Tab-separated table of C-alpha atoms in Angstrom:
chain	number	residue	atom	x	y	z
P	1	MET	CA	46.423	-5.500	-78.299
P	2	ARG	CA	49.614	-6.727	-79.962
P	3	ASP	CA	49.044	-10.231	-78.602
P	4	ILE	CA	45.512	-10.584	-79.977
P	5	LEU	CA	46.082	-8.963	-83.375
P	6	PRO	CA	46.263	-12.220	-85.383
P	7	ALA	CA	42.719	-13.154	-84.358
P	8	LEU	CA	41.405	-9.613	-84.890
P	9	GLU	CA	42.936	-9.450	-88.369
P	10	ARG	CA	41.398	-12.805	-89.264
P	11	TRP	CA	37.918	-11.709	-88.212
P	12	TYR	CA	38.264	-8.300	-89.841
P	13	ARG	CA	39.378	-9.752	-93.198
P	14	ALA	CA	36.426	-12.126	-93.095
P	15	GLY	CA	34.076	-9.185	-92.506
P	16	VAL	CA	32.821	-10.729	-89.255
P	17	PRO	CA	31.781	-8.212	-86.569
P	18	PHE	CA	33.571	-8.590	-83.243
P	19	GLY	CA	33.337	-6.870	-79.911
P	20	LEU	CA	36.502	-5.132	-78.727
P	21	ALA	CA	36.841	-4.030	-75.094
P	22	THR	CA	39.732	-1.661	-74.331
P	23	VAL	CA	40.867	-0.445	-70.917
P	24	VAL	CA	40.814	3.357	-71.166
P	25	ALA	CA	41.356	4.288	-67.503
P	26	VAL	CA	42.453	2.615	-64.270
P	27	SER	CA	42.809	3.565	-60.629
P	28	ARG	CA	44.476	2.082	-57.572
P	29	SER	CA	45.381	-1.606	-57.870
P	30	ALA	CA	43.752	-2.401	-61.203
P	31	PRO	CA	45.451	-5.526	-62.581
P	32	ARG	CA	45.996	-4.284	-66.158
P	33	GLY	CA	46.800	-0.871	-67.567
P	34	PRO	CA	45.258	1.380	-70.231
P	35	GLY	CA	45.358	-0.229	-73.661
P	36	ALA	CA	44.805	-3.786	-72.429
P	37	ALA	CA	42.198	-5.399	-74.660
P	38	MET	CA	39.832	-8.334	-74.927
P	39	ALA	CA	37.791	-9.294	-77.958
P	40	VAL	CA	34.832	-11.591	-78.568
P	41	GLY	CA	34.496	-12.942	-82.090
P	42	PRO	CA	32.468	-15.487	-84.024
P	43	ASP	CA	31.431	-18.708	-82.272
P	44	ASP	CA	32.032	-16.922	-78.947
P	45	GLU	CA	35.798	-17.100	-79.389
P	46	VAL	CA	37.571	-14.931	-76.794
P	47	VAL	CA	41.081	-13.507	-77.027
P	48	GLY	CA	42.938	-11.194	-74.663
P	49	SER	CA	42.220	-9.983	-71.140
P	50	VAL	CA	41.280	-6.705	-69.475
P	51	SER	CA	41.568	-7.676	-65.812
P	52	GLY	CA	43.519	-10.896	-65.492
P	53	GLY	CA	40.266	-12.822	-65.040
P	54	CYS	CA	38.308	-10.626	-62.618
P	55	VAL	CA	35.622	-9.224	-64.924
P	56	GLU	CA	36.054	-11.177	-68.144
P	57	GLY	CA	32.694	-12.926	-67.771
P	58	ALA	CA	30.794	-9.641	-67.579
P	59	VAL	CA	32.835	-8.147	-70.445
P	60	PHE	CA	32.070	-11.207	-72.584
P	61	GLU	CA	28.347	-10.542	-72.247
P	62	LEU	CA	28.790	-6.804	-72.875
P	63	ALA	CA	30.768	-7.461	-76.051
P	64	GLN	CA	28.012	-9.724	-77.344
P	65	GLU	CA	25.390	-7.052	-76.613
P	66	VAL	CA	27.448	-4.370	-78.357
P	67	VAL	CA	27.885	-6.483	-81.482
P	68	ALA	CA	24.145	-7.174	-81.549
P	69	SER	CA	23.136	-3.534	-81.079
P	70	GLY	CA	26.015	-1.776	-82.828
P	71	GLU	CA	26.117	0.753	-79.981
P	72	SER	CA	29.369	1.278	-78.069
P	73	ARG	CA	29.325	1.134	-74.272
P	74	LEU	CA	31.445	2.752	-71.561
P	75	VAL	CA	31.515	0.706	-68.363
P	76	THR	CA	33.383	0.851	-65.074
P	77	PHE	CA	34.118	-2.017	-62.716
P	78	GLY	CA	35.500	-1.443	-59.272
P	79	TYR	CA	35.378	-2.055	-55.566
P	80	SER	CA	32.928	0.799	-55.119
P	81	ASP	CA	30.351	-0.800	-57.422
P	82	GLU	CA	27.583	-2.677	-55.631
P	83	ASP	CA	28.108	-5.522	-58.093
P	84	ALA	CA	31.872	-5.641	-57.570
P	85	PHE	CA	31.924	-8.987	-55.799
P	86	ALA	CA	29.506	-10.451	-58.312
P	87	VAL	CA	32.016	-9.906	-61.108
P	88	GLY	CA	34.988	-10.748	-58.937
P	89	LEU	CA	36.914	-7.466	-58.837
P	90	THR	CA	37.911	-7.632	-55.179
P	91	CYS	CA	41.444	-6.250	-55.492
P	92	GLY	CA	40.352	-2.715	-54.628
P	93	GLY	CA	41.032	-1.284	-58.075
P	94	GLU	CA	38.809	0.189	-60.747
P	95	ILE	CA	38.893	-0.137	-64.521
P	96	THR	CA	36.938	1.733	-67.178
P	97	LEU	CA	36.343	0.005	-70.503
P	98	LEU	CA	35.217	1.166	-73.911
P	99	VAL	CA	33.407	-1.698	-75.618
P	100	ARG	CA	32.743	-1.258	-79.318
P	101	ALA	CA	31.828	-3.345	-82.334
P	102	VAL	CA	34.425	-3.439	-85.107
P	103	THR	CA	33.609	-4.082	-88.763
P	104	PRO	CA	35.124	-2.850	-92.030
P	105	GLY	CA	32.189	-0.447	-92.273
P	106	SER	CA	32.420	1.003	-88.763
P	107	ASP	CA	36.221	1.219	-88.667
P	108	PRO	CA	37.653	1.327	-92.208
P	109	ALA	CA	41.202	2.036	-90.977
P	110	PHE	CA	41.429	-0.961	-88.624
P	111	GLY	CA	43.018	-3.263	-91.189
P	112	ARG	CA	45.824	-0.827	-91.897
P	113	VAL	CA	46.307	-0.182	-88.176
P	114	ALA	CA	46.654	-3.918	-87.538
P	115	ALA	CA	49.194	-4.221	-90.340
P	116	SER	CA	51.202	-1.287	-88.977
P	117	VAL	CA	51.272	-2.677	-85.447
P	118	ALA	CA	52.302	-6.117	-86.707
P	119	ALA	CA	55.110	-4.558	-88.767
P	120	GLY	CA	56.319	-2.370	-85.894
P	121	ASP	CA	55.358	0.835	-87.698
P	122	PRO	CA	54.191	3.693	-85.414
P	123	VAL	CA	50.491	4.516	-85.261
P	124	THR	CA	48.106	6.020	-82.694
P	125	VAL	CA	44.425	5.098	-82.512
P	126	ALA	CA	42.069	7.751	-81.114
P	127	MET	CA	38.664	6.572	-79.877
P	128	VAL	CA	35.761	8.667	-78.585
P	129	VAL	CA	35.015	7.545	-75.046
P	130	ASP	CA	32.332	9.996	-73.915
P	131	GLY	CA	30.606	13.281	-74.732
P	132	PRO	CA	28.714	14.855	-77.649
P	133	ALA	CA	30.527	12.805	-80.303
P	134	PRO	CA	29.860	9.294	-81.638
P	135	ARG	CA	31.055	6.977	-78.863
P	136	GLY	CA	33.463	4.381	-80.220
P	137	ALA	CA	34.298	6.402	-83.340
P	138	ALA	CA	37.961	5.839	-84.208
P	139	ARG	CA	40.641	7.783	-86.064
P	140	ALA	CA	44.039	6.292	-86.885
P	141	VAL	CA	47.008	8.649	-86.991
P	142	TRP	CA	50.354	7.808	-88.562
P	143	PRO	CA	53.339	10.195	-88.771
P	144	ASP	CA	52.327	11.087	-92.333
P	145	ALA	CA	48.736	9.883	-92.765
P	146	VAL	CA	45.334	9.559	-91.108
P	147	GLY	CA	42.281	7.331	-91.446
P	148	GLY	CA	38.747	7.499	-90.069
P	149	THR	CA	36.913	10.329	-88.358
P	150	LEU	CA	35.644	11.193	-84.888
P	151	GLY	CA	32.612	12.934	-86.304
P	152	ALA	CA	33.705	16.575	-86.513
P	153	ALA	CA	36.420	18.194	-88.621
P	154	GLY	CA	37.717	20.411	-85.814
P	155	LEU	CA	37.884	17.484	-83.406
P	156	ASP	CA	39.781	15.442	-86.013
P	157	VAL	CA	42.356	18.228	-86.430
P	158	ALA	CA	42.965	18.702	-82.687
P	159	VAL	CA	43.144	14.993	-81.947
P	160	THR	CA	45.474	14.344	-84.882
P	161	ALA	CA	47.965	16.897	-83.552
P	162	ASP	CA	47.863	15.432	-80.048
P	163	ALA	CA	48.038	11.859	-81.340
P	164	ARG	CA	51.276	12.591	-83.184
P	165	GLY	CA	52.711	14.100	-80.020
P	166	GLU	CA	51.767	11.023	-77.993
P	167	LEU	CA	53.173	8.789	-80.721
P	168	ALA	CA	56.575	10.469	-80.471
P	169	LEU	CA	56.599	9.609	-76.746
P	170	GLY	CA	55.064	6.169	-77.103
P	171	ALA	CA	52.382	7.310	-74.641
P	172	SER	CA	48.683	6.495	-74.258
P	173	GLY	CA	45.950	8.167	-72.227
P	174	LEU	CA	42.772	10.227	-72.098
P	175	ARG	CA	42.468	13.707	-73.627
P	176	HIS	CA	39.591	16.172	-73.380
P	177	TYR	CA	38.182	18.568	-75.983
P	178	GLY	CA	35.166	20.603	-76.934
P	179	PRO	CA	32.783	19.114	-79.540
P	180	HIS	CA	34.771	20.786	-82.342
P	181	GLY	CA	38.225	20.257	-80.869
P	182	GLU	CA	38.267	23.287	-78.564
P	183	ARG	CA	41.281	23.042	-76.284
P	184	ARG	CA	39.734	24.827	-73.306
P	185	GLU	CA	36.689	22.597	-73.083
P	186	ASP	CA	36.332	19.058	-71.795
P	187	SER	CA	32.964	17.816	-72.972
P	188	VAL	CA	34.451	15.160	-75.286
P	189	THR	CA	36.765	12.493	-73.885
P	190	VAL	CA	39.083	10.707	-76.305
P	191	PHE	CA	41.412	7.789	-75.587
P	192	LEU	CA	44.699	7.918	-77.471
P	193	GLN	CA	46.421	4.535	-77.756
P	194	SER	CA	49.928	4.693	-79.205
P	195	PHE	CA	51.599	1.741	-80.868
P	196	ALA	CA	55.186	2.914	-81.043
P	197	PRO	CA	58.044	0.617	-82.072
P	198	PRO	CA	59.540	-1.273	-79.101
P	199	PRO	CA	62.131	0.725	-77.158
P	200	ARG	CA	65.763	-0.174	-77.759
P	201	MET	CA	68.256	-1.746	-75.409
P	202	LEU	CA	71.876	-1.303	-76.481
P	203	VAL	CA	74.274	-3.676	-74.717
P	204	PHE	CA	77.985	-3.052	-75.205
P	205	GLY	CA	80.482	-5.804	-74.450
P	206	ALA	CA	79.839	-9.357	-75.673
P	207	ILE	CA	80.500	-11.143	-72.378
P	208	ASP	CA	78.452	-13.732	-70.485
P	209	TYR	CA	76.734	-10.980	-68.528
P	210	ALA	CA	75.670	-9.393	-71.826
P	211	ALA	CA	73.893	-12.566	-72.900
P	212	ALA	CA	71.907	-12.597	-69.661
P	213	VAL	CA	71.092	-8.878	-69.854
P	214	ALA	CA	70.036	-9.294	-73.498
P	215	ARG	CA	67.749	-12.169	-72.546
P	216	VAL	CA	65.961	-10.239	-69.793
P	217	GLY	CA	65.806	-7.144	-72.010
P	218	ALA	CA	64.004	-9.071	-74.731
P	219	PHE	CA	61.667	-10.480	-72.070
P	220	LEU	CA	60.798	-6.921	-70.983
P	221	GLY	CA	59.896	-5.993	-74.563
P	222	TYR	CA	63.037	-4.183	-75.702
P	223	ARG	CA	64.575	-4.540	-79.155
P	224	VAL	CA	68.035	-5.626	-78.096
P	225	THR	CA	71.342	-5.013	-79.862
P	226	VAL	CA	74.691	-6.304	-78.567
P	227	CYS	CA	77.805	-4.545	-79.863
P	228	ASP	CA	81.475	-5.439	-79.423
P	229	ALA	CA	84.587	-4.650	-81.438
P	230	ARG	CA	85.917	-8.203	-81.007
P	231	PRO	CA	84.461	-10.583	-83.646
P	232	VAL	CA	85.546	-13.665	-81.719
P	233	PHE	CA	83.074	-12.720	-78.953
P	234	ALA	CA	80.355	-10.907	-80.953
P	235	THR	CA	78.803	-13.979	-82.585
P	236	PRO	CA	75.030	-14.549	-82.814
P	237	LYS	CA	75.274	-18.102	-81.459
P	238	ARG	CA	76.311	-16.727	-78.049
P	239	PHE	CA	73.119	-14.701	-77.671
P	240	PRO	CA	69.364	-15.350	-77.568
P	241	GLU	CA	67.464	-15.688	-80.816
P	242	GLY	CA	66.177	-12.347	-82.069
P	243	VAL	CA	68.998	-10.321	-80.511
P	244	GLU	CA	70.949	-8.268	-83.045
P	245	VAL	CA	74.729	-8.699	-82.784
P	246	VAL	CA	77.021	-6.027	-84.252
P	247	VAL	CA	80.796	-6.075	-84.649
P	248	ASP	CA	82.007	-2.475	-84.362
P	249	TRP	CA	83.776	-0.112	-82.005
P	250	PRO	CA	81.104	0.710	-79.412
P	251	HIS	CA	81.457	4.506	-79.505
P	252	ARG	CA	81.429	4.510	-83.292
P	253	TYR	CA	78.326	2.341	-83.446
P	254	LEU	CA	76.497	4.485	-80.885
P	255	ALA	CA	77.420	7.701	-82.686
P	256	ALA	CA	75.719	6.361	-85.819
P	257	THR	CA	72.660	4.997	-83.972
P	258	GLY	CA	69.553	6.957	-83.060
P	259	THR	CA	68.381	6.953	-79.440
P	260	ASP	CA	65.391	8.500	-77.692
P	261	GLY	CA	63.954	9.005	-74.237
P	262	ARG	CA	63.047	5.299	-73.962
P	263	THR	CA	66.438	3.866	-74.944
P	264	VAL	CA	68.394	1.795	-72.423
P	265	ILE	CA	72.213	1.690	-72.692
P	266	CYS	CA	74.159	-0.940	-70.736
P	267	VAL	CA	77.958	-0.655	-70.880
P	268	LEU	CA	79.524	-3.985	-69.938
P	269	THR	CA	82.817	-3.591	-71.792
P	270	HIS	CA	84.802	-3.156	-68.550
P	271	ASP	CA	87.751	-1.761	-70.505
P	272	PRO	CA	88.696	1.960	-70.476
P	273	LYS	CA	89.639	2.019	-74.145
P	274	PHE	CA	86.048	0.988	-74.955
P	275	ASP	CA	83.880	2.384	-72.194
P	276	VAL	CA	85.321	5.902	-71.789
P	277	PRO	CA	84.726	7.057	-75.398
P	278	LEU	CA	81.443	5.119	-75.405
P	279	LEU	CA	80.132	6.776	-72.235
P	280	GLU	CA	81.338	10.169	-73.433
P	281	GLU	CA	79.018	9.679	-76.411
P	282	ALA	CA	76.169	8.110	-74.424
P	283	LEU	CA	75.978	10.771	-71.698
P	284	ARG	CA	75.445	13.488	-74.295
P	285	ARG	CA	72.452	11.955	-76.031
P	286	PRO	CA	68.850	11.100	-75.082
P	287	ALA	CA	68.349	7.864	-73.140
P	288	ALA	CA	66.163	6.591	-70.314
P	289	TYR	CA	68.972	4.683	-68.644
P	290	ILE	CA	72.763	4.630	-68.953
P	291	GLY	CA	74.482	2.055	-66.765
P	292	ALA	CA	78.054	0.801	-66.629
P	293	MET	CA	79.496	-2.324	-65.034
P	294	GLY	CA	82.533	-2.309	-62.794
P	295	SER	CA	83.810	-2.188	-59.254
P	296	ARG	CA	83.667	0.994	-57.215
P	297	ARG	CA	87.359	1.522	-57.926
P	298	THR	CA	86.682	1.118	-61.645
P	299	HIS	CA	83.803	3.570	-61.320
P	300	ASP	CA	86.003	6.201	-59.651
P	301	GLU	CA	88.731	5.827	-62.275
P	302	ARG	CA	86.144	5.961	-65.056
P	303	ARG	CA	84.670	9.178	-63.695
P	304	GLU	CA	88.114	10.763	-63.616
P	305	ARG	CA	88.794	9.806	-67.214
P	306	LEU	CA	85.384	11.081	-68.334
P	307	ALA	CA	85.914	14.376	-66.516
P	308	GLU	CA	89.316	14.712	-68.207
P	309	ALA	CA	87.567	14.127	-71.530
P	310	GLY	CA	85.287	17.111	-70.841
P	311	VAL	CA	82.153	15.366	-69.560
P	312	THR	CA	80.381	17.732	-67.152
P	313	GLU	CA	79.106	16.918	-63.666
P	314	THR	CA	75.536	17.272	-64.936
P	315	GLU	CA	76.229	14.710	-67.637
P	316	LEU	CA	78.020	12.389	-65.203
P	317	ALA	CA	75.004	12.502	-62.884
P	318	ARG	CA	73.080	10.504	-65.484
P	319	LEU	CA	75.448	7.551	-65.147
P	320	ARG	CA	74.225	4.558	-63.116
P	321	SER	CA	77.478	2.983	-62.003
P	322	PRO	CA	77.990	0.376	-60.755
P	323	LEU	CA	74.808	-0.572	-62.592
P	324	GLY	CA	71.974	-2.547	-61.004
P	325	LEU	CA	70.285	-2.706	-57.611
P	326	ASP	CA	71.917	-4.190	-54.534
P	327	LEU	CA	70.501	-7.720	-54.638
P	328	GLY	CA	73.698	-9.522	-53.721
P	329	ALA	CA	73.789	-10.860	-57.299
P	330	ARG	CA	76.628	-13.164	-58.296
P	331	THR	CA	75.834	-15.068	-61.500
P	332	PRO	CA	75.271	-13.392	-64.891
P	333	GLU	CA	71.562	-14.180	-64.628
P	334	GLU	CA	71.299	-12.665	-61.144
P	335	VAL	CA	73.169	-9.556	-62.273
P	336	ALA	CA	70.786	-9.256	-65.225
P	337	VAL	CA	67.841	-9.326	-62.804
P	338	SER	CA	69.422	-6.548	-60.722
P	339	VAL	CA	69.989	-4.434	-63.852
P	340	ALA	CA	66.416	-5.011	-65.034
P	341	ALA	CA	65.109	-4.107	-61.576
P	342	GLU	CA	66.981	-0.797	-61.655
P	343	ILE	CA	65.680	-0.010	-65.151
P	344	VAL	CA	62.082	-0.686	-64.094
P	345	ALA	CA	62.470	1.278	-60.855
P	346	LEU	CA	63.914	4.258	-62.710
P	347	ARG	CA	61.185	4.144	-65.320
P	348	TRP	CA	58.335	4.211	-62.815
P	349	GLY	CA	59.959	6.082	-59.945
P	350	GLY	CA	60.207	3.066	-57.663
P	351	SER	CA	62.474	3.100	-54.619
P	352	GLY	CA	63.858	-0.402	-55.035
P	353	ALA	CA	63.041	-1.095	-51.379
P	354	PRO	CA	61.163	-4.257	-50.296
P	355	LEU	CA	57.416	-3.610	-50.413
P	356	THR	CA	57.141	-4.901	-46.854
P	357	THR	CA	59.122	-1.844	-45.712
P	358	THR	CA	57.047	0.705	-47.646
P	359	ALA	CA	53.580	2.154	-47.157
P	360	GLY	CA	50.913	3.640	-49.380
P	361	ALA	CA	49.868	2.643	-52.885
P	362	ILE	CA	51.922	-0.076	-54.553
P	363	HIS	CA	51.286	1.539	-57.927
P	364	PRO	CA	51.248	5.341	-57.433
P	365	ALA	CA	49.006	7.271	-59.795
P	366	ALA	CA	50.792	8.393	-62.936
P	367	ALA	CA	51.367	12.092	-63.406
P	368	PRO	CA	48.637	13.772	-65.498
């Protein structure tokens, strides 16, 4: 959605109806995840993708039909469909799409949602997928405001509460309710799509390895900050464009910086006077990943110093040190790949083993 927003904003401001297809559910080896979007605008202009090319032709026609009729559609493509090979989805996966027409009249909050997403401000969009509620109806939920309705006051209240919870986690997915928001019923299916600010990657130690890690972090979608107490090394020209560079003592900077369950912390300082107080701070705050560079001897000495500083065994268990997966990496760029691989594996529960040595689904189903 973020990638196609400029076109959607242009059409919306012009008051031109466009068809918007959003992936609301996937199974098995579907090529794109929930939230992936494709839109068809004036003059048959197409932006975005919902399957990497497998079903785009069929979705193009559906979007045109939805714009013409004004009626939203829920469609599923998959290997089990008798028309699967006709539309090209032969990968064995299945995707479910909500296709709806968007105009200022049908979705009055869309313009503000687009502006919020473009500015990096958090917002969740709730859309009725199925059930006794207007399919395609949308409600936008910000931390302190709402816009639009799903057709029933009770449903709006229940969905708003859940949307704010999902927004805090940066999560998206399907939720089920009764027609008036009843929690114990499941007749109405709603897709909650959260647009949270990008997660942060905090890299400490302005060395060559930090530049490579910062580059791959930005590539993965993180908002990257590099911090070092030495101004001669912490200069913006040494790092990729868009990476924030801060001159400060690492532990002091981290103590004054908010982190959450998506934050990645990479400690590359390789100096006890920096990394011990820094890790003491890091291991006691929320973060998805805390990794530190160094040899195994450095790691053992660091653990001793942290234990002497009062860090508990439970807290120390969060430390990934030496950081990265065993790829045999040598250069800064190769080390950055190994660090990124460990971050991704930890995020999704991957083993880090070669796929040729594993069995079962490549992409295990996410927990409900």
